[in-house]
CSV table of C-alpha atoms in Angstrom, one decimal:
chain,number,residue,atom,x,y,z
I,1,UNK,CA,304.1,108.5,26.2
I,2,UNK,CA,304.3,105.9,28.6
I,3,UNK,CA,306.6,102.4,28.1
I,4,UNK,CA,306.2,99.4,29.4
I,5,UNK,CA,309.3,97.2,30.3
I,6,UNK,CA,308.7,94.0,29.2
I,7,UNK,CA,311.0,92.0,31.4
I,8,UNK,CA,309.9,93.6,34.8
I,9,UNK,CA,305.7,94.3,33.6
I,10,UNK,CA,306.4,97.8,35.0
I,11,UNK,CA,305.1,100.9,33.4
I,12,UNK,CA,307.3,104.5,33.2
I,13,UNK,CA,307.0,107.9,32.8
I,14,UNK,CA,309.5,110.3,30.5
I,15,UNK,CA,310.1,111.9,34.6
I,16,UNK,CA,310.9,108.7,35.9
I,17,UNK,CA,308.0,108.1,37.8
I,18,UNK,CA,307.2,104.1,38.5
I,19,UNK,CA,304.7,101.5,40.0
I,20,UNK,CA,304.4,97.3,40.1
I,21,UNK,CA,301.6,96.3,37.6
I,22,UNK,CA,301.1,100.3,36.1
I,23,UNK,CA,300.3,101.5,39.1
I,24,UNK,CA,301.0,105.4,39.1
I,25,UNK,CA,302.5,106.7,42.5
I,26,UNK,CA,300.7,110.2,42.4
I,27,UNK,CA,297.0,108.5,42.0
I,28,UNK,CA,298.6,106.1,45.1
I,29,UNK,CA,299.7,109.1,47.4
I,30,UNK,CA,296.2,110.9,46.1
I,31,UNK,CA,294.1,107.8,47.4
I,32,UNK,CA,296.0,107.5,51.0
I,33,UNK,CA,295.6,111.1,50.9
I,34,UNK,CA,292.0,111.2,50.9
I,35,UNK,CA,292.3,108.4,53.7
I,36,UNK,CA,294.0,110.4,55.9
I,37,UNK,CA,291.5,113.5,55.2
I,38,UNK,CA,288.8,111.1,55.8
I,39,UNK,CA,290.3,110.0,59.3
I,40,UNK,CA,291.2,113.7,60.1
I,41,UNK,CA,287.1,114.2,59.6
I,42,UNK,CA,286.2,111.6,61.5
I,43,UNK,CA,288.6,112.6,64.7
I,44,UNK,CA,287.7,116.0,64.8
I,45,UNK,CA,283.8,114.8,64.8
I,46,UNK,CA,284.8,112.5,68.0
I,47,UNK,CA,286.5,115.6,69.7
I,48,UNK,CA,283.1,117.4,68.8
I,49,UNK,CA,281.2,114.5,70.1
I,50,UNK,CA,283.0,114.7,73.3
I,51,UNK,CA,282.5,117.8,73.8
I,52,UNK,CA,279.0,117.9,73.2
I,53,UNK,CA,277.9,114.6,74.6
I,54,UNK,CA,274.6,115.4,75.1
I,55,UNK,CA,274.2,116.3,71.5
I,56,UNK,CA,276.1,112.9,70.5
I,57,UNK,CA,273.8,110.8,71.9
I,58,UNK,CA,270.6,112.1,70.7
I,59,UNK,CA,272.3,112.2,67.1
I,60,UNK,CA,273.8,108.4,67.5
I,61,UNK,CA,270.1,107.2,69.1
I,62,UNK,CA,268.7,108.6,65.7
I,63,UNK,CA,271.4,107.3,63.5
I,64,UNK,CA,270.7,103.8,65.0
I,65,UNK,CA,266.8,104.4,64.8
I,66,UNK,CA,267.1,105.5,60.6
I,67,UNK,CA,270.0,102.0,60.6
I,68,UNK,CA,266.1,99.8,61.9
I,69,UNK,CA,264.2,101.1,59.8
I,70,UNK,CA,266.1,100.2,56.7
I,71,UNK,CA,267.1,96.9,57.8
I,72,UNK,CA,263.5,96.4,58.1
I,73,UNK,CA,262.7,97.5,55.1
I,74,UNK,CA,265.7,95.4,53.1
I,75,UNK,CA,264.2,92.4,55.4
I,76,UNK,CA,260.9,92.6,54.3
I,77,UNK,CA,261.8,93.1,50.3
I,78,UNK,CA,264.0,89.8,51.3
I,79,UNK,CA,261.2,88.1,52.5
I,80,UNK,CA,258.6,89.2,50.0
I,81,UNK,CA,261.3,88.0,47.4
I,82,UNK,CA,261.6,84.3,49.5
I,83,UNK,CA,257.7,84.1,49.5
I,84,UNK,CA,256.5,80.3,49.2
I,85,UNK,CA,260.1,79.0,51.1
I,86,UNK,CA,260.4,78.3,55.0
I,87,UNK,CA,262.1,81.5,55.4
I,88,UNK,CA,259.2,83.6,54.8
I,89,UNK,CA,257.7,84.0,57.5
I,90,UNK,CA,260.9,84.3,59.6
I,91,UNK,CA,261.7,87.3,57.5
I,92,UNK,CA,258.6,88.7,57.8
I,93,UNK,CA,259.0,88.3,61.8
I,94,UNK,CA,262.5,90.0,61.5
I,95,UNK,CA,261.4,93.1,59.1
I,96,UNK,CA,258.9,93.6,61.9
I,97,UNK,CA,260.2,93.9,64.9
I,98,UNK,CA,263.2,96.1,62.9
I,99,UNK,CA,260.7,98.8,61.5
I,100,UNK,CA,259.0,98.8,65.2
I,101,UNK,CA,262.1,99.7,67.0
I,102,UNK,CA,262.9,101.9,64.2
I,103,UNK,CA,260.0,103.7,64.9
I,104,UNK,CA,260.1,103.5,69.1
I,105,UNK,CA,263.7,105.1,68.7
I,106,UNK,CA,263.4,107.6,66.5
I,107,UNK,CA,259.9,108.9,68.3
I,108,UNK,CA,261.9,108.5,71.9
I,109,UNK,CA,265.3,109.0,72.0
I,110,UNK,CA,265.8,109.6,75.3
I,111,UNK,CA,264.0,106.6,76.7
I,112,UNK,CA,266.1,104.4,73.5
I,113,UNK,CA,269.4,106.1,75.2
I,114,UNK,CA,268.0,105.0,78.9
I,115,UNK,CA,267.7,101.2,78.1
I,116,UNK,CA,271.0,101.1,76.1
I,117,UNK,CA,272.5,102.9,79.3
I,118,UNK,CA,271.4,100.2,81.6
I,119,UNK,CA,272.0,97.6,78.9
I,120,UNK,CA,275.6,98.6,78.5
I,121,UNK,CA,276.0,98.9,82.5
I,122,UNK,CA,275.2,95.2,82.9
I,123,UNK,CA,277.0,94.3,80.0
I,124,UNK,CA,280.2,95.9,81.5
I,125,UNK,CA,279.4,94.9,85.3
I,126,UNK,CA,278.6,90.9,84.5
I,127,UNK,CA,282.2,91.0,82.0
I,128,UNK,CA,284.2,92.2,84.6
I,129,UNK,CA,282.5,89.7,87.0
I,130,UNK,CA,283.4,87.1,84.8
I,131,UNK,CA,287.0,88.3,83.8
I,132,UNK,CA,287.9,88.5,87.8
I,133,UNK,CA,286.4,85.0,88.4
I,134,UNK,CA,288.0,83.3,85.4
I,135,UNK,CA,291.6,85.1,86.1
I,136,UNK,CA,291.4,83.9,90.1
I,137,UNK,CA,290.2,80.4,89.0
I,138,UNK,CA,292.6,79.9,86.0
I,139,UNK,CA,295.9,81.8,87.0
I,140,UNK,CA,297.1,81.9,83.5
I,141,UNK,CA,299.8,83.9,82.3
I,142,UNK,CA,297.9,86.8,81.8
I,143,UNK,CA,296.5,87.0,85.3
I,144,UNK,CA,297.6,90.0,85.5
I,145,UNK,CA,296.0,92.0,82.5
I,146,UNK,CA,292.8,90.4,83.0
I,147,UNK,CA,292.0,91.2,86.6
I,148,UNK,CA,292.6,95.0,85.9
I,149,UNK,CA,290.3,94.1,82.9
I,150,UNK,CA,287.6,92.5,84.7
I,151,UNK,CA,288.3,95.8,87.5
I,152,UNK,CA,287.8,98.2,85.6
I,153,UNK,CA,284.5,96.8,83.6
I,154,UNK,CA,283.0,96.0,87.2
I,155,UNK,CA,283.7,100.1,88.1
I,156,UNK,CA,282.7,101.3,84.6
I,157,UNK,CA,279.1,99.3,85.4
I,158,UNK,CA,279.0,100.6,89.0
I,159,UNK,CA,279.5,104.4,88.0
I,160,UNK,CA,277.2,104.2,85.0
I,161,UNK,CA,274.4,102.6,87.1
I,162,UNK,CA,274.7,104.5,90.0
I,163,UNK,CA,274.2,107.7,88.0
I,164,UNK,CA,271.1,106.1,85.9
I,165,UNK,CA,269.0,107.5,84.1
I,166,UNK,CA,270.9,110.6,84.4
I,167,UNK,CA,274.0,108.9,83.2
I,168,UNK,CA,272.2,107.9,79.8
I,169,UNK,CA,272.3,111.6,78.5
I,170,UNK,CA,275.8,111.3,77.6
I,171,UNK,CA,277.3,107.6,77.8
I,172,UNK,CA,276.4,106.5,74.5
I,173,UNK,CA,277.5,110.2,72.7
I,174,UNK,CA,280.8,109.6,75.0
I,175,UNK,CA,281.7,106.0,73.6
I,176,UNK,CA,280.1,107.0,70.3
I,177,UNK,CA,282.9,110.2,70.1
I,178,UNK,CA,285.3,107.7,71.5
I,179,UNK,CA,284.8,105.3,68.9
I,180,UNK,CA,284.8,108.2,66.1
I,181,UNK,CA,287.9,109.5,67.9
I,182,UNK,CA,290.3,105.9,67.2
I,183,UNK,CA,289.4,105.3,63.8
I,184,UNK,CA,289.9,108.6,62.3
I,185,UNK,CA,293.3,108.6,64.7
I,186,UNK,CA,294.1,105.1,63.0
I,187,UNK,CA,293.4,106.0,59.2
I,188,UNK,CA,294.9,109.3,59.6
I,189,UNK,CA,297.9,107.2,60.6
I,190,UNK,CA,298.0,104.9,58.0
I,191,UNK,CA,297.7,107.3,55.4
I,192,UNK,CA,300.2,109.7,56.5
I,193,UNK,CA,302.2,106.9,56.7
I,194,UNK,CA,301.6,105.6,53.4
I,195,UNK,CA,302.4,108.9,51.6
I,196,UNK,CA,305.3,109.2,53.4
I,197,UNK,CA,306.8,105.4,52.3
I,198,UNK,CA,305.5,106.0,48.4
I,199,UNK,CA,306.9,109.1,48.3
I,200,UNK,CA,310.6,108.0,49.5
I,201,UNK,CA,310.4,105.1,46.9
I,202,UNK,CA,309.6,107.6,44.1
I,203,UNK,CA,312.4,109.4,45.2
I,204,UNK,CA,315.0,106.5,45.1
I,205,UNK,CA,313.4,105.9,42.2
I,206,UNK,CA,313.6,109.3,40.5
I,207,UNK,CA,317.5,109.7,41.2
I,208,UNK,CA,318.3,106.8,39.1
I,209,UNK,CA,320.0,104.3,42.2
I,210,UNK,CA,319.6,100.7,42.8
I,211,UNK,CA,315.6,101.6,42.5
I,212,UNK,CA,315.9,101.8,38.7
I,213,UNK,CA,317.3,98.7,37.1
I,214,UNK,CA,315.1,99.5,34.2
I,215,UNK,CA,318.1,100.9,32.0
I,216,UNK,CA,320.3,97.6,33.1
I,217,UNK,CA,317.3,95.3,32.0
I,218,UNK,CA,317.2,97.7,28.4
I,219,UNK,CA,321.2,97.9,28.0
I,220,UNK,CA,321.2,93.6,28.4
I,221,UNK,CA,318.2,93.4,26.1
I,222,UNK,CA,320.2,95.9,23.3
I,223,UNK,CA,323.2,93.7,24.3
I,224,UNK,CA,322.0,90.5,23.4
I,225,UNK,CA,320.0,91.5,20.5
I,226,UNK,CA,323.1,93.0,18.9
I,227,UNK,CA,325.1,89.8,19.9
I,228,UNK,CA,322.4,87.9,18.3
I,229,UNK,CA,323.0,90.0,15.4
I,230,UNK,CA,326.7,89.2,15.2
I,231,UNK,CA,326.6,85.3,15.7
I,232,UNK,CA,323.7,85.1,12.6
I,233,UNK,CA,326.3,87.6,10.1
I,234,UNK,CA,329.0,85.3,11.0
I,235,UNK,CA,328.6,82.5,9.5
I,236,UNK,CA,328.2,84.4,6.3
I,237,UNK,CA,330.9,86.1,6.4
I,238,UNK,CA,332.7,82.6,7.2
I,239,UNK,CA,331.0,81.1,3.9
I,240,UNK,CA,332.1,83.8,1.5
I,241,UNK,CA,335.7,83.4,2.8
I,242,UNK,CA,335.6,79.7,1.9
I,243,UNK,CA,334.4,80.2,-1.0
I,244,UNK,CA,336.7,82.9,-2.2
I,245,UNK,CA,339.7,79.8,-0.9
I,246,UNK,CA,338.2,77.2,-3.2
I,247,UNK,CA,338.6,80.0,-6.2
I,248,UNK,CA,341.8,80.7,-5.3
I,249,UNK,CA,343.0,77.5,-5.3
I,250,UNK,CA,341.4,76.9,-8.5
I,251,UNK,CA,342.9,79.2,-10.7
């Protein structure tokens, strides 16, 4: 059975075994476990993705197709819900256009993929435009970091739309992967990492060193309740001695 220290609020195990507020370290190392599992999915599907880019970006045009058509439908179920209020109508304008480019993307892929090409192109060419203007005119610190910023956005926007529409077969699968590829990297990383740091303070805690002060906190609780013990007997023991004085003296 488990016991709860009452000074500290901590709960133990008969191996040892400890955690702030109850918490168990296993069901801890168990949960980061699954994150890292989770990340390792997710980086081996961006490695896929990158490999197949082609297939990428069909499957993230349809992804974000089936992503309009339920916000449209959550939008209009708002909407219907707001009926009689100034936000009807506005709802009903938003649900709308959502389920129709729902629809346009998932019938057309390829032409969804084209305009998101071009759109990403002059997002990159008119940010790097900006960054190299804004670096030359301010001369900040960071000078520096933001021309090669604003450099490479103005090449990435050249390249793209130079090889358009051709380019839109695989530019959105490639920044899709890309994007798969970092986050599963990053939770991988943080739960590896958090296995690693739980399982070195149930170690210290397990061999009994300055990780444990449960048995000091128990040996100065025994301490003092046996002290408090002692100074409530003593006075007794003090009153039967007078006593037995005053008879003495007496007889």
């Amino acid at each position: 059975m488990f016991g709860r220290d009452k000074a500290r609020g901590t709960t133990r195990d008969p191996a040892g075994a400890q955690g702030p507020d109850g918490a168990d370290p296993r069901a801890l190392s168990r949960g980061f476990g699954l994150l890292a599992l989770l990340g390792a999915v997710l980086a081996l599907g961006g490695l896929v993705g990158l490999v197949y880019a082609g297939v990428a970006t069909l499957t993230s045009m349809l992804l974000f197709g089936w992503l309009l058509l339920v916000g449209g439908v959550v939008a209009l179920l708002h909407a219907v819900q707001s009926r009689g209020t100034s936000f009807f109508w506005l709802g009903v304008v938003v649900a709308a256009l959502n389920l129709a480019a729902g629809v346009v993307v998932i019938r057309r892929p390829d032409a969804a993929a084209e305009t998101l090409t071009m759109f990403a192109a002059l997002l990159f060419l008119t940010g790097g435009v900006f960054r190299l203007v804004g670096s030359v005119v301010v001369r900040g610190p960071q000078m520096a970091v933001t021309l090669l910023q604003g450099a490479f956005g103005v090449l990435l926007g050249v390249l793209v739309l130079a090889e358009w529409p051709s380019s839109s077969q695989y530019v959105i699968g490639t920044f899709f992967s890309l994007a798969l590829l970092f986050d599963g990297l990053g939770l991988l990383a943080t739960g590896i990492g958090a296995r690693r740091i739980i399982s070195l303070v149930s170690d210290r805690g397990s061999d009994g060193g300055p990780g444990r002060p449960d048995d000091a906190v128990l040996n100065t609780e025994r301490d003092d309740r046996v002290g408090g013990g002692r100074e409530a007997v003593q006075p007794e023991e003090t009153v039967k001695q007078t006593q037995a004085d005053q008879d003495q003296s007496r007889g």
